[in-house]
């Protein structure tokens, strides 16, 4: 049996969308056509009886556009202010589009403390469980107005893996502006080979994560490999794939060969809190 065939049986799925996948590269404004496709794909997953959680970047990009910035703000306080404006606008759009397909969206804003604090982590887990039981689609983002961790760390890649670990997801899909993992940066090395499946995420692979962040997003390959470490060690499979066309979501769940698939291998000694302290020090 092809290893990708197992993706058809995944029942709790986290989908992470990067800023660059949500906006027009020419203007930085939201690509509403792509957004509608994304929502339709997610609603269809729900219609199949599966749980789905969306981790969505884009708040800072939307807020920046709203207040008239012509490029991504550089000052931390500007980013936080833009996040506050953009998150509200983004959720209005998500609520409207999801309701058109008969589904509910729910906003969940998290900080690093949500995971590292025992009581907060338990409360977050219970909230996710209840939302999924009610049939809602949680839309998660870093609470950028009060926390700077994810702004500085990398476009929600890590956050999506933490959510996957927290809720016991069996699949995490990272959609960005790259096709997956290569043996080298394909933009600079034409001989770089594409890696279809990663069975063991060893140190050699981790060192391949040379940062190639986009102008809109902040997450390079190193943050995606860190996310893969968290997700796979927690027992979830993870895929890095190109979000240029969101129809790729149902193709991935059909077991088709897109992106790089990282196979989950649960490590019962893995601690989210300890890992977060390690990567932040």
PDB file of C-alpha atoms in Angstrom:
ATOM      1  CA  UNK A   1       0.000   0.000   0.000  1.00  0.00           C
ATOM      2  CA  UNK A   2       1.309   3.458  -0.954  1.00  0.00           C
ATOM      3  CA  UNK A   3       2.119   5.401   2.214  1.00  0.00           C
ATOM      4  CA  UNK A   4       0.121   8.348   0.876  1.00  0.00           C
ATOM      5  CA  UNK A   5      -3.018   6.212   0.786  1.00  0.00           C
ATOM      6  CA  UNK A   6      -3.129   6.423   4.574  1.00  0.00           C
ATOM      7  CA  UNK A   7      -3.866  10.156   4.318  1.00  0.00           C
ATOM      8  CA  UNK A   8      -7.413   9.282   3.252  1.00  0.00           C
ATOM      9  CA  UNK A   9      -8.071   7.981   6.750  1.00  0.00           C
ATOM     10  CA  UNK A  10      -6.923  11.038   8.692  1.00  0.00           C
ATOM     11  CA  UNK A  11      -9.709  12.359  10.906  1.00  0.00           C
ATOM     12  CA  UNK A  12      -8.310  15.386  12.728  1.00  0.00           C
ATOM     13  CA  UNK A  13      -6.540  17.748  10.354  1.00  0.00           C
ATOM     14  CA  UNK A  14      -4.732  21.038  10.945  1.00  0.00           C
ATOM     15  CA  UNK A  15      -4.260  23.300   7.918  1.00  0.00           C
ATOM     16  CA  UNK A  16      -1.829  26.191   8.149  1.00  0.00           C
ATOM     17  CA  UNK A  17      -1.980  28.972   5.571  1.00  0.00           C
ATOM     18  CA  UNK A  18       0.879  31.430   5.155  1.00  0.00           C
ATOM     19  CA  UNK A  19       0.396  35.128   4.464  1.00  0.00           C
ATOM     20  CA  UNK A  20       1.878  34.849   0.992  1.00  0.00           C
ATOM     21  CA  UNK A  21      -0.756  32.237   0.077  1.00  0.00           C
ATOM     22  CA  UNK A  22      -3.623  34.555   1.040  1.00  0.00           C
ATOM     23  CA  UNK A  23      -2.612  37.785  -0.673  1.00  0.00           C
ATOM     24  CA  UNK A  24      -1.942  39.180  -4.134  1.00  0.00           C
ATOM     25  CA  UNK A  25       1.835  39.533  -4.561  1.00  0.00           C
ATOM     26  CA  UNK A  26       1.432  42.768  -6.527  1.00  0.00           C
ATOM     27  CA  UNK A  27      -0.596  44.651  -3.918  1.00  0.00           C
ATOM     28  CA  UNK A  28      -0.599  42.684  -0.655  1.00  0.00           C
ATOM     29  CA  UNK A  29      -4.416  42.750  -0.654  1.00  0.00           C
ATOM     30  CA  UNK A  30      -6.393  39.597   0.114  1.00  0.00           C
ATOM     31  CA  UNK A  31      -6.945  37.216  -2.794  1.00  0.00           C
ATOM     32  CA  UNK A  32     -10.681  36.642  -2.338  1.00  0.00           C
ATOM     33  CA  UNK A  33     -10.890  34.038  -5.095  1.00  0.00           C
ATOM     34  CA  UNK A  34      -8.308  31.907  -3.321  1.00  0.00           C
ATOM     35  CA  UNK A  35      -9.977  32.490   0.037  1.00  0.00           C
ATOM     36  CA  UNK A  36     -13.285  31.209  -1.292  1.00  0.00           C
ATOM     37  CA  UNK A  37     -11.610  28.068  -2.629  1.00  0.00           C
ATOM     38  CA  UNK A  38      -9.922  27.546   0.739  1.00  0.00           C
ATOM     39  CA  UNK A  39     -13.184  27.821   2.644  1.00  0.00           C
ATOM     40  CA  UNK A  40     -14.946  25.468   0.223  1.00  0.00           C
ATOM     41  CA  UNK A  41     -12.177  22.890   0.610  1.00  0.00           C
ATOM     42  CA  UNK A  42     -12.324  23.087   4.407  1.00  0.00           C
ATOM     43  CA  UNK A  43     -16.119  22.874   4.474  1.00  0.00           C
ATOM     44  CA  UNK A  44     -15.975  19.780   2.308  1.00  0.00           C
ATOM     45  CA  UNK A  45     -13.581  18.169   4.801  1.00  0.00           C
ATOM     46  CA  UNK A  46     -16.149  18.912   7.516  1.00  0.00           C
ATOM     47  CA  UNK A  47     -18.868  17.433   5.314  1.00  0.00           C
ATOM     48  CA  UNK A  48     -16.831  14.208   5.236  1.00  0.00           C
ATOM     49  CA  UNK A  49     -17.204  13.988   9.007  1.00  0.00           C
ATOM     50  CA  UNK A  50     -13.642  15.004   9.838  1.00  0.00           C
ATOM     51  CA  UNK A  51     -12.376  17.588  12.331  1.00  0.00           C
ATOM     52  CA  UNK A  52     -10.463  20.483  10.806  1.00  0.00           C
ATOM     53  CA  UNK A  53      -8.665  23.430  12.384  1.00  0.00           C
ATOM     54  CA  UNK A  54      -7.336  26.341  10.338  1.00  0.00           C
ATOM     55  CA  UNK A  55      -4.207  28.176  11.492  1.00  0.00           C
ATOM     56  CA  UNK A  56      -4.286  31.368   9.484  1.00  0.00           C
ATOM     57  CA  UNK A  57      -1.614  33.977   9.051  1.00  0.00           C
ATOM     58  CA  UNK A  58      -2.437  37.231   7.308  1.00  0.00           C
ATOM     59  CA  UNK A  59      -3.625  39.523  10.113  1.00  0.00           C
ATOM     60  CA  UNK A  60      -0.606  41.826   9.896  1.00  0.00           C
ATOM     61  CA  UNK A  61      -0.738  41.845   6.092  1.00  0.00           C
ATOM     62  CA  UNK A  62      -4.458  42.719   6.075  1.00  0.00           C
ATOM     63  CA  UNK A  63      -4.051  45.361   8.777  1.00  0.00           C
ATOM     64  CA  UNK A  64      -1.069  46.919   6.998  1.00  0.00           C
ATOM     65  CA  UNK A  65      -3.103  47.247   3.837  1.00  0.00           C
ATOM     66  CA  UNK A  66      -6.057  48.725   5.740  1.00  0.00           C
ATOM     67  CA  UNK A  67      -4.042  51.539   7.320  1.00  0.00           C
ATOM     68  CA  UNK A  68      -2.217  52.389   4.114  1.00  0.00           C
ATOM     69  CA  UNK A  69       1.239  50.898   4.608  1.00  0.00           C
ATOM     70  CA  UNK A  70       2.795  50.148   1.232  1.00  0.00           C
ATOM     71  CA  UNK A  71       5.136  47.540   2.664  1.00  0.00           C
ATOM     72  CA  UNK A  72       5.264  45.276   5.691  1.00  0.00           C
ATOM     73  CA  UNK A  73       5.816  47.374   8.859  1.00  0.00           C
ATOM     74  CA  UNK A  74       9.175  47.000  10.553  1.00  0.00           C
ATOM     75  CA  UNK A  75       8.496  48.326  14.055  1.00  0.00           C
ATOM     76  CA  UNK A  76       7.128  45.757  16.493  1.00  0.00           C
ATOM     77  CA  UNK A  77       4.418  48.091  17.802  1.00  0.00           C
ATOM     78  CA  UNK A  78       3.296  48.783  14.220  1.00  0.00           C
ATOM     79  CA  UNK A  79       3.057  45.053  13.542  1.00  0.00           C
ATOM     80  CA  UNK A  80       0.993  44.565  16.701  1.00  0.00           C
ATOM     81  CA  UNK A  81      -1.363  47.421  15.832  1.00  0.00           C
ATOM     82  CA  UNK A  82      -1.781  46.105  12.279  1.00  0.00           C
ATOM     83  CA  UNK A  83      -2.470  42.634  13.688  1.00  0.00           C
ATOM     84  CA  UNK A  84      -5.265  44.009  15.882  1.00  0.00           C
ATOM     85  CA  UNK A  85      -6.910  45.703  12.888  1.00  0.00           C
ATOM     86  CA  UNK A  86      -6.268  42.901  10.439  1.00  0.00           C
ATOM     87  CA  UNK A  87      -7.405  40.053  12.704  1.00  0.00           C
ATOM     88  CA  UNK A  88     -10.863  41.577  13.075  1.00  0.00           C
ATOM     89  CA  UNK A  89     -11.210  42.158   9.332  1.00  0.00           C
ATOM     90  CA  UNK A  90      -9.937  38.683   8.524  1.00  0.00           C
ATOM     91  CA  UNK A  91     -12.400  37.026  10.895  1.00  0.00           C
ATOM     92  CA  UNK A  92     -15.309  38.986   9.411  1.00  0.00           C
ATOM     93  CA  UNK A  93     -14.421  37.585   5.997  1.00  0.00           C
ATOM     94  CA  UNK A  94     -13.954  34.047   7.322  1.00  0.00           C
ATOM     95  CA  UNK A  95     -17.277  34.150   9.191  1.00  0.00           C
ATOM     96  CA  UNK A  96     -19.105  35.343   6.100  1.00  0.00           C
ATOM     97  CA  UNK A  97     -17.601  32.768   3.741  1.00  0.00           C
ATOM     98  CA  UNK A  98     -17.963  29.819   6.119  1.00  0.00           C
ATOM     99  CA  UNK A  99     -21.601  30.711   6.810  1.00  0.00           C
ATOM    100  CA  UNK A 100     -22.324  30.691   3.081  1.00  0.00           C
ATOM    101  CA  UNK A 101     -21.433  26.985   3.093  1.00  0.00           C
ATOM    102  CA  UNK A 102     -23.395  26.258   6.256  1.00  0.00           C
ATOM    103  CA  UNK A 103     -20.525  26.106   8.738  1.00  0.00           C
ATOM    104  CA  UNK A 104     -19.447  28.065  11.815  1.00  0.00           C
ATOM    105  CA  UNK A 105     -16.047  29.645  12.316  1.00  0.00           C
ATOM    106  CA  UNK A 106     -14.622  30.268  15.787  1.00  0.00           C
ATOM    107  CA  UNK A 107     -11.659  32.491  16.624  1.00  0.00           C
ATOM    108  CA  UNK A 108      -8.937  31.151  18.914  1.00  0.00           C
ATOM    109  CA  UNK A 109      -6.033  33.471  19.753  1.00  0.00           C
ATOM    110  CA  UNK A 110      -3.056  31.878  21.485  1.00  0.00           C
ATOM    111  CA  UNK A 111       0.272  32.877  22.989  1.00  0.00           C
ATOM    112  CA  UNK A 112       3.328  30.842  23.918  1.00  0.00           C
ATOM    113  CA  UNK A 113       2.066  30.917  27.510  1.00  0.00           C
ATOM    114  CA  UNK A 114      -1.016  28.988  26.388  1.00  0.00           C
ATOM    115  CA  UNK A 115       1.211  25.952  25.920  1.00  0.00           C
ATOM    116  CA  UNK A 116       3.815  26.429  28.637  1.00  0.00           C
ATOM    117  CA  UNK A 117       1.320  27.112  31.438  1.00  0.00           C
ATOM    118  CA  UNK A 118      -0.371  23.918  32.656  1.00  0.00           C
ATOM    119  CA  UNK A 119      -3.748  25.482  33.393  1.00  0.00           C
ATOM    120  CA  UNK A 120      -3.839  27.508  30.154  1.00  0.00           C
ATOM    121  CA  UNK A 121      -2.886  24.448  28.124  1.00  0.00           C
ATOM    122  CA  UNK A 122      -5.655  22.391  29.707  1.00  0.00           C
ATOM    123  CA  UNK A 123      -8.189  25.172  29.139  1.00  0.00           C
ATOM    124  CA  UNK A 124      -7.130  25.529  25.493  1.00  0.00           C
ATOM    125  CA  UNK A 125      -7.435  21.777  24.970  1.00  0.00           C
ATOM    126  CA  UNK A 126     -10.925  21.733  26.494  1.00  0.00           C
ATOM    127  CA  UNK A 127     -11.994  24.688  24.337  1.00  0.00           C
ATOM    128  CA  UNK A 128     -10.780  23.029  21.150  1.00  0.00           C
ATOM    129  CA  UNK A 129     -12.522  19.789  22.079  1.00  0.00           C
ATOM    130  CA  UNK A 130     -15.812  21.548  22.746  1.00  0.00           C
ATOM    131  CA  UNK A 131     -15.634  23.627  19.560  1.00  0.00           C
ATOM    132  CA  UNK A 132     -15.012  20.527  17.461  1.00  0.00           C
ATOM    133  CA  UNK A 133     -17.809  18.672  19.242  1.00  0.00           C
ATOM    134  CA  UNK A 134     -20.154  21.574  18.395  1.00  0.00           C
ATOM    135  CA  UNK A 135     -19.141  21.319  14.738  1.00  0.00           C
ATOM    136  CA  UNK A 136     -17.304  24.630  14.632  1.00  0.00           C
ATOM    137  CA  UNK A 137     -14.131  25.272  12.652  1.00  0.00           C
ATOM    138  CA  UNK A 138     -11.537  26.886  14.949  1.00  0.00           C
ATOM    139  CA  UNK A 139      -9.441  29.556  13.235  1.00  0.00           C
ATOM    140  CA  UNK A 140      -6.230  29.997  15.173  1.00  0.00           C
ATOM    141  CA  UNK A 141      -3.686  32.787  15.184  1.00  0.00           C
ATOM    142  CA  UNK A 142      -1.033  34.081  17.521  1.00  0.00           C
ATOM    143  CA  UNK A 143      -2.401  36.823  19.756  1.00  0.00           C
ATOM    144  CA  UNK A 144       0.046  39.326  18.255  1.00  0.00           C
ATOM    145  CA  UNK A 145      -1.392  42.318  20.109  1.00  0.00           C
ATOM    146  CA  UNK A 146      -0.114  40.988  23.453  1.00  0.00           C
ATOM    147  CA  UNK A 147       2.612  38.539  22.414  1.00  0.00           C
ATOM    148  CA  UNK A 148       5.638  38.970  20.157  1.00  0.00           C
ATOM    149  CA  UNK A 149       6.792  35.339  20.131  1.00  0.00           C
ATOM    150  CA  UNK A 150       5.241  34.236  16.854  1.00  0.00           C
ATOM    151  CA  UNK A 151       5.865  37.572  15.119  1.00  0.00           C
ATOM    152  CA  UNK A 152       9.534  37.026  15.761  1.00  0.00           C
ATOM    153  CA  UNK A 153       9.574  33.269  15.313  1.00  0.00           C
ATOM    154  CA  UNK A 154       7.977  32.471  11.997  1.00  0.00           C
ATOM    155  CA  UNK A 155       4.598  32.984  10.414  1.00  0.00           C
ATOM    156  CA  UNK A 156       2.606  30.502  12.514  1.00  0.00           C
ATOM    157  CA  UNK A 157       4.494  27.382  11.367  1.00  0.00           C
ATOM    158  CA  UNK A 158       5.423  26.560  14.948  1.00  0.00           C
ATOM    159  CA  UNK A 159       2.006  27.554  16.268  1.00  0.00           C
ATOM    160  CA  UNK A 160       0.252  25.138  13.894  1.00  0.00           C
ATOM    161  CA  UNK A 161       2.479  22.268  15.077  1.00  0.00           C
ATOM    162  CA  UNK A 162       1.805  23.152  18.708  1.00  0.00           C
ATOM    163  CA  UNK A 163      -1.940  23.067  18.020  1.00  0.00           C
ATOM    164  CA  UNK A 164      -1.556  19.708  16.253  1.00  0.00           C
ATOM    165  CA  UNK A 165       0.266  18.322  19.282  1.00  0.00           C
ATOM    166  CA  UNK A 166      -2.183  19.846  21.758  1.00  0.00           C
ATOM    167  CA  UNK A 167      -5.354  18.460  20.144  1.00  0.00           C
ATOM    168  CA  UNK A 168      -3.912  15.102  19.066  1.00  0.00           C
ATOM    169  CA  UNK A 169      -4.227  15.762  15.330  1.00  0.00           C
ATOM    170  CA  UNK A 170      -3.165  12.996  12.961  1.00  0.00           C
ATOM    171  CA  UNK A 171      -2.261  15.304  10.045  1.00  0.00           C
ATOM    172  CA  UNK A 172      -0.778  18.790   9.739  1.00  0.00           C
ATOM    173  CA  UNK A 173      -0.702  20.464   6.323  1.00  0.00           C
ATOM    174  CA  UNK A 174       1.569  23.504   5.914  1.00  0.00           C
ATOM    175  CA  UNK A 175       0.683  25.459   2.781  1.00  0.00           C
ATOM    176  CA  UNK A 176       3.101  28.189   1.731  1.00  0.00           C
ATOM    177  CA  UNK A 177       4.895  29.454  -1.381  1.00  0.00           C
ATOM    178  CA  UNK A 178       7.216  26.447  -1.667  1.00  0.00           C
ATOM    179  CA  UNK A 179       6.648  22.966  -3.122  1.00  0.00           C
ATOM    180  CA  UNK A 180       8.244  21.110  -0.238  1.00  0.00           C
ATOM    181  CA  UNK A 181      11.693  20.096   0.974  1.00  0.00           C
ATOM    182  CA  UNK A 182      14.673  19.924  -1.387  1.00  0.00           C
ATOM    183  CA  UNK A 183      18.211  18.712  -0.791  1.00  0.00           C
ATOM    184  CA  UNK A 184      19.320  22.325  -1.383  1.00  0.00           C
ATOM    185  CA  UNK A 185      17.763  25.680  -2.248  1.00  0.00           C
ATOM    186  CA  UNK A 186      16.335  25.102  -5.766  1.00  0.00           C
ATOM    187  CA  UNK A 187      16.491  28.839  -6.497  1.00  0.00           C
ATOM    188  CA  UNK A 188      20.277  28.723  -6.313  1.00  0.00           C
ATOM    189  CA  UNK A 189      21.053  25.102  -7.106  1.00  0.00           C
ATOM    190  CA  UNK A 190      19.385  23.673 -10.242  1.00  0.00           C
ATOM    191  CA  UNK A 191      20.567  20.195  -9.206  1.00  0.00           C
ATOM    192  CA  UNK A 192      18.656  20.266  -5.922  1.00  0.00           C
ATOM    193  CA  UNK A 193      16.500  17.152  -5.600  1.00  0.00           C
ATOM    194  CA  UNK A 194      12.948  17.128  -4.306  1.00  0.00           C
ATOM    195  CA  UNK A 195      12.296  14.974  -1.231  1.00  0.00           C
ATOM    196  CA  UNK A 196       8.914  13.246  -1.441  1.00  0.00           C
ATOM    197  CA  UNK A 197       8.871  11.426   1.910  1.00  0.00           C
ATOM    198  CA  UNK A 198      10.819  11.912   5.136  1.00  0.00           C
ATOM    199  CA  UNK A 199      10.720   8.889   7.415  1.00  0.00           C
ATOM    200  CA  UNK A 200      13.244  10.113   9.976  1.00  0.00           C
ATOM    201  CA  UNK A 201      13.787  13.792  10.655  1.00  0.00           C
ATOM    202  CA  UNK A 202      17.456  13.650  11.616  1.00  0.00           C
ATOM    203  CA  UNK A 203      19.966  16.430  12.210  1.00  0.00           C
ATOM    204  CA  UNK A 204      21.183  16.351   8.588  1.00  0.00           C
ATOM    205  CA  UNK A 205      17.685  17.173   7.376  1.00  0.00           C
ATOM    206  CA  UNK A 206      17.224  19.841  10.028  1.00  0.00           C
ATOM    207  CA  UNK A 207      20.374  21.552   8.738  1.00  0.00           C
ATOM    208  CA  UNK A 208      18.791  21.794   5.280  1.00  0.00           C
ATOM    209  CA  UNK A 209      16.463  24.470   6.609  1.00  0.00           C
ATOM    210  CA  UNK A 210      18.180  27.455   5.098  1.00  0.00           C
ATOM    211  CA  UNK A 211      15.887  30.440   5.642  1.00  0.00           C
ATOM    212  CA  UNK A 212      14.238  31.715   2.470  1.00  0.00           C
ATOM    213  CA  UNK A 213      11.497  33.921   3.888  1.00  0.00           C
ATOM    214  CA  UNK A 214       9.148  35.772   1.558  1.00  0.00           C
ATOM    215  CA  UNK A 215       8.393  39.491   1.596  1.00  0.00           C
ATOM    216  CA  UNK A 216       4.908  38.904   2.991  1.00  0.00           C
ATOM    217  CA  UNK A 217       5.455  35.983   5.332  1.00  0.00           C
ATOM    218  CA  UNK A 218       8.253  35.426   7.816  1.00  0.00           C
ATOM    219  CA  UNK A 219       8.498  31.663   7.946  1.00  0.00           C
ATOM    220  CA  UNK A 220      11.421  30.033   6.139  1.00  0.00           C
ATOM    221  CA  UNK A 221      12.207  26.341   5.782  1.00  0.00           C
ATOM    222  CA  UNK A 222      13.885  26.177   9.193  1.00  0.00           C
ATOM    223  CA  UNK A 223      10.603  27.040  10.956  1.00  0.00           C
ATOM    224  CA  UNK A 224       8.790  24.416   8.878  1.00  0.00           C
ATOM    225  CA  UNK A 225      11.305  21.762   9.865  1.00  0.00           C
ATOM    226  CA  UNK A 226      10.944  22.795  13.508  1.00  0.00           C
ATOM    227  CA  UNK A 227       7.185  22.398  13.057  1.00  0.00           C
ATOM    228  CA  UNK A 228       7.758  18.969  11.524  1.00  0.00           C
ATOM    229  CA  UNK A 229       9.827  17.980  14.558  1.00  0.00           C
ATOM    230  CA  UNK A 230       7.009  18.935  16.927  1.00  0.00           C
ATOM    231  CA  UNK A 231       4.225  17.397  14.827  1.00  0.00           C
ATOM    232  CA  UNK A 232       5.882  14.085  13.983  1.00  0.00           C
ATOM    233  CA  UNK A 233       7.243  13.555  17.496  1.00  0.00           C
ATOM    234  CA  UNK A 234       3.684  14.123  18.735  1.00  0.00           C
ATOM    235  CA  UNK A 235       2.466  11.389  16.388  1.00  0.00           C
ATOM    236  CA  UNK A 236       1.044  13.403  13.484  1.00  0.00           C
ATOM    237  CA  UNK A 237       2.046  13.147   9.843  1.00  0.00           C
ATOM    238  CA  UNK A 238       2.929  16.498   8.293  1.00  0.00           C
ATOM    239  CA  UNK A 239       3.001  17.783   4.719  1.00  0.00           C
ATOM    240  CA  UNK A 240       4.746  20.859   3.335  1.00  0.00           C
ATOM    241  CA  UNK A 241       3.116  21.803   0.036  1.00  0.00           C
ATOM    242  CA  UNK A 242       2.562  24.752  -2.261  1.00  0.00           C
ATOM    243  CA  UNK A 243      -0.511  26.848  -1.494  1.00  0.00           C
ATOM    244  CA  UNK A 244      -0.688  28.530  -4.884  1.00  0.00           C
ATOM    245  CA  UNK A 245      -3.860  26.526  -5.620  1.00  0.00           C
ATOM    246  CA  UNK A 246      -5.890  25.543  -2.568  1.00  0.00           C
ATOM    247  CA  UNK A 247      -7.503  22.690  -4.522  1.00  0.00           C
ATOM    248  CA  UNK A 248      -4.344  20.872  -3.480  1.00  0.00           C
ATOM    249  CA  UNK A 249      -5.991  20.226  -0.097  1.00  0.00           C
ATOM    250  CA  UNK A 250      -8.453  17.616  -1.360  1.00  0.00           C
ATOM    251  CA  UNK A 251      -5.756  16.154  -3.613  1.00  0.00           C
ATOM    252  CA  UNK A 252      -3.506  15.620  -0.596  1.00  0.00           C
ATOM    253  CA  UNK A 253      -6.340  13.936   1.302  1.00  0.00           C
ATOM    254  CA  UNK A 254      -6.905  11.672  -1.695  1.00  0.00           C
ATOM    255  CA  UNK A 255      -3.340  10.439  -1.244  1.00  0.00           C
ATOM    256  CA  UNK A 256      -1.921  12.105  -4.332  1.00  0.00           C
ATOM    257  CA  UNK A 257       1.796  12.822  -4.542  1.00  0.00           C
ATOM    258  CA  UNK A 258       2.139  16.521  -3.762  1.00  0.00           C
ATOM    259  CA  UNK A 259       4.542  18.151  -1.336  1.00  0.00           C
ATOM    260  CA  UNK A 260       6.887  16.537   1.155  1.00  0.00           C
ATOM    261  CA  UNK A 261       5.315  14.057   3.573  1.00  0.00           C
ATOM    262  CA  UNK A 262       6.900  13.720   7.015  1.00  0.00           C
ATOM    263  CA  UNK A 263       5.837  10.509   8.743  1.00  0.00           C
ATOM    264  CA  UNK A 264       4.727  10.754  12.351  1.00  0.00           C
ATOM    265  CA  UNK A 265       6.559   8.696  14.973  1.00  0.00           C
ATOM    266  CA  UNK A 266       5.190   9.429  18.423  1.00  0.00           C
ATOM    267  CA  UNK A 267       7.767   9.878  21.167  1.00  0.00           C
ATOM    268  CA  UNK A 268       6.074   9.525  24.551  1.00  0.00           C
ATOM    269  CA  UNK A 269       8.984  11.327  26.221  1.00  0.00           C
ATOM    270  CA  UNK A 270       8.410  14.466  24.118  1.00  0.00           C
ATOM    271  CA  UNK A 271       7.355  17.534  26.132  1.00  0.00           C
ATOM    272  CA  UNK A 272       5.902  20.587  24.415  1.00  0.00           C
ATOM    273  CA  UNK A 273       6.847  22.861  27.292  1.00  0.00           C
ATOM    274  CA  UNK A 274      10.459  21.683  27.389  1.00  0.00           C
ATOM    275  CA  UNK A 275      10.809  21.956  23.619  1.00  0.00           C
ATOM    276  CA  UNK A 276       9.501  25.524  23.624  1.00  0.00           C
ATOM    277  CA  UNK A 277      11.962  26.521  26.321  1.00  0.00           C
ATOM    278  CA  UNK A 278      14.771  24.901  24.302  1.00  0.00           C
ATOM    279  CA  UNK A 279      14.081  26.705  21.020  1.00  0.00           C
ATOM    280  CA  UNK A 280      13.465  30.050  22.720  1.00  0.00           C
ATOM    281  CA  UNK A 281      16.724  30.082  24.677  1.00  0.00           C
TER     282      UNK A 281
END
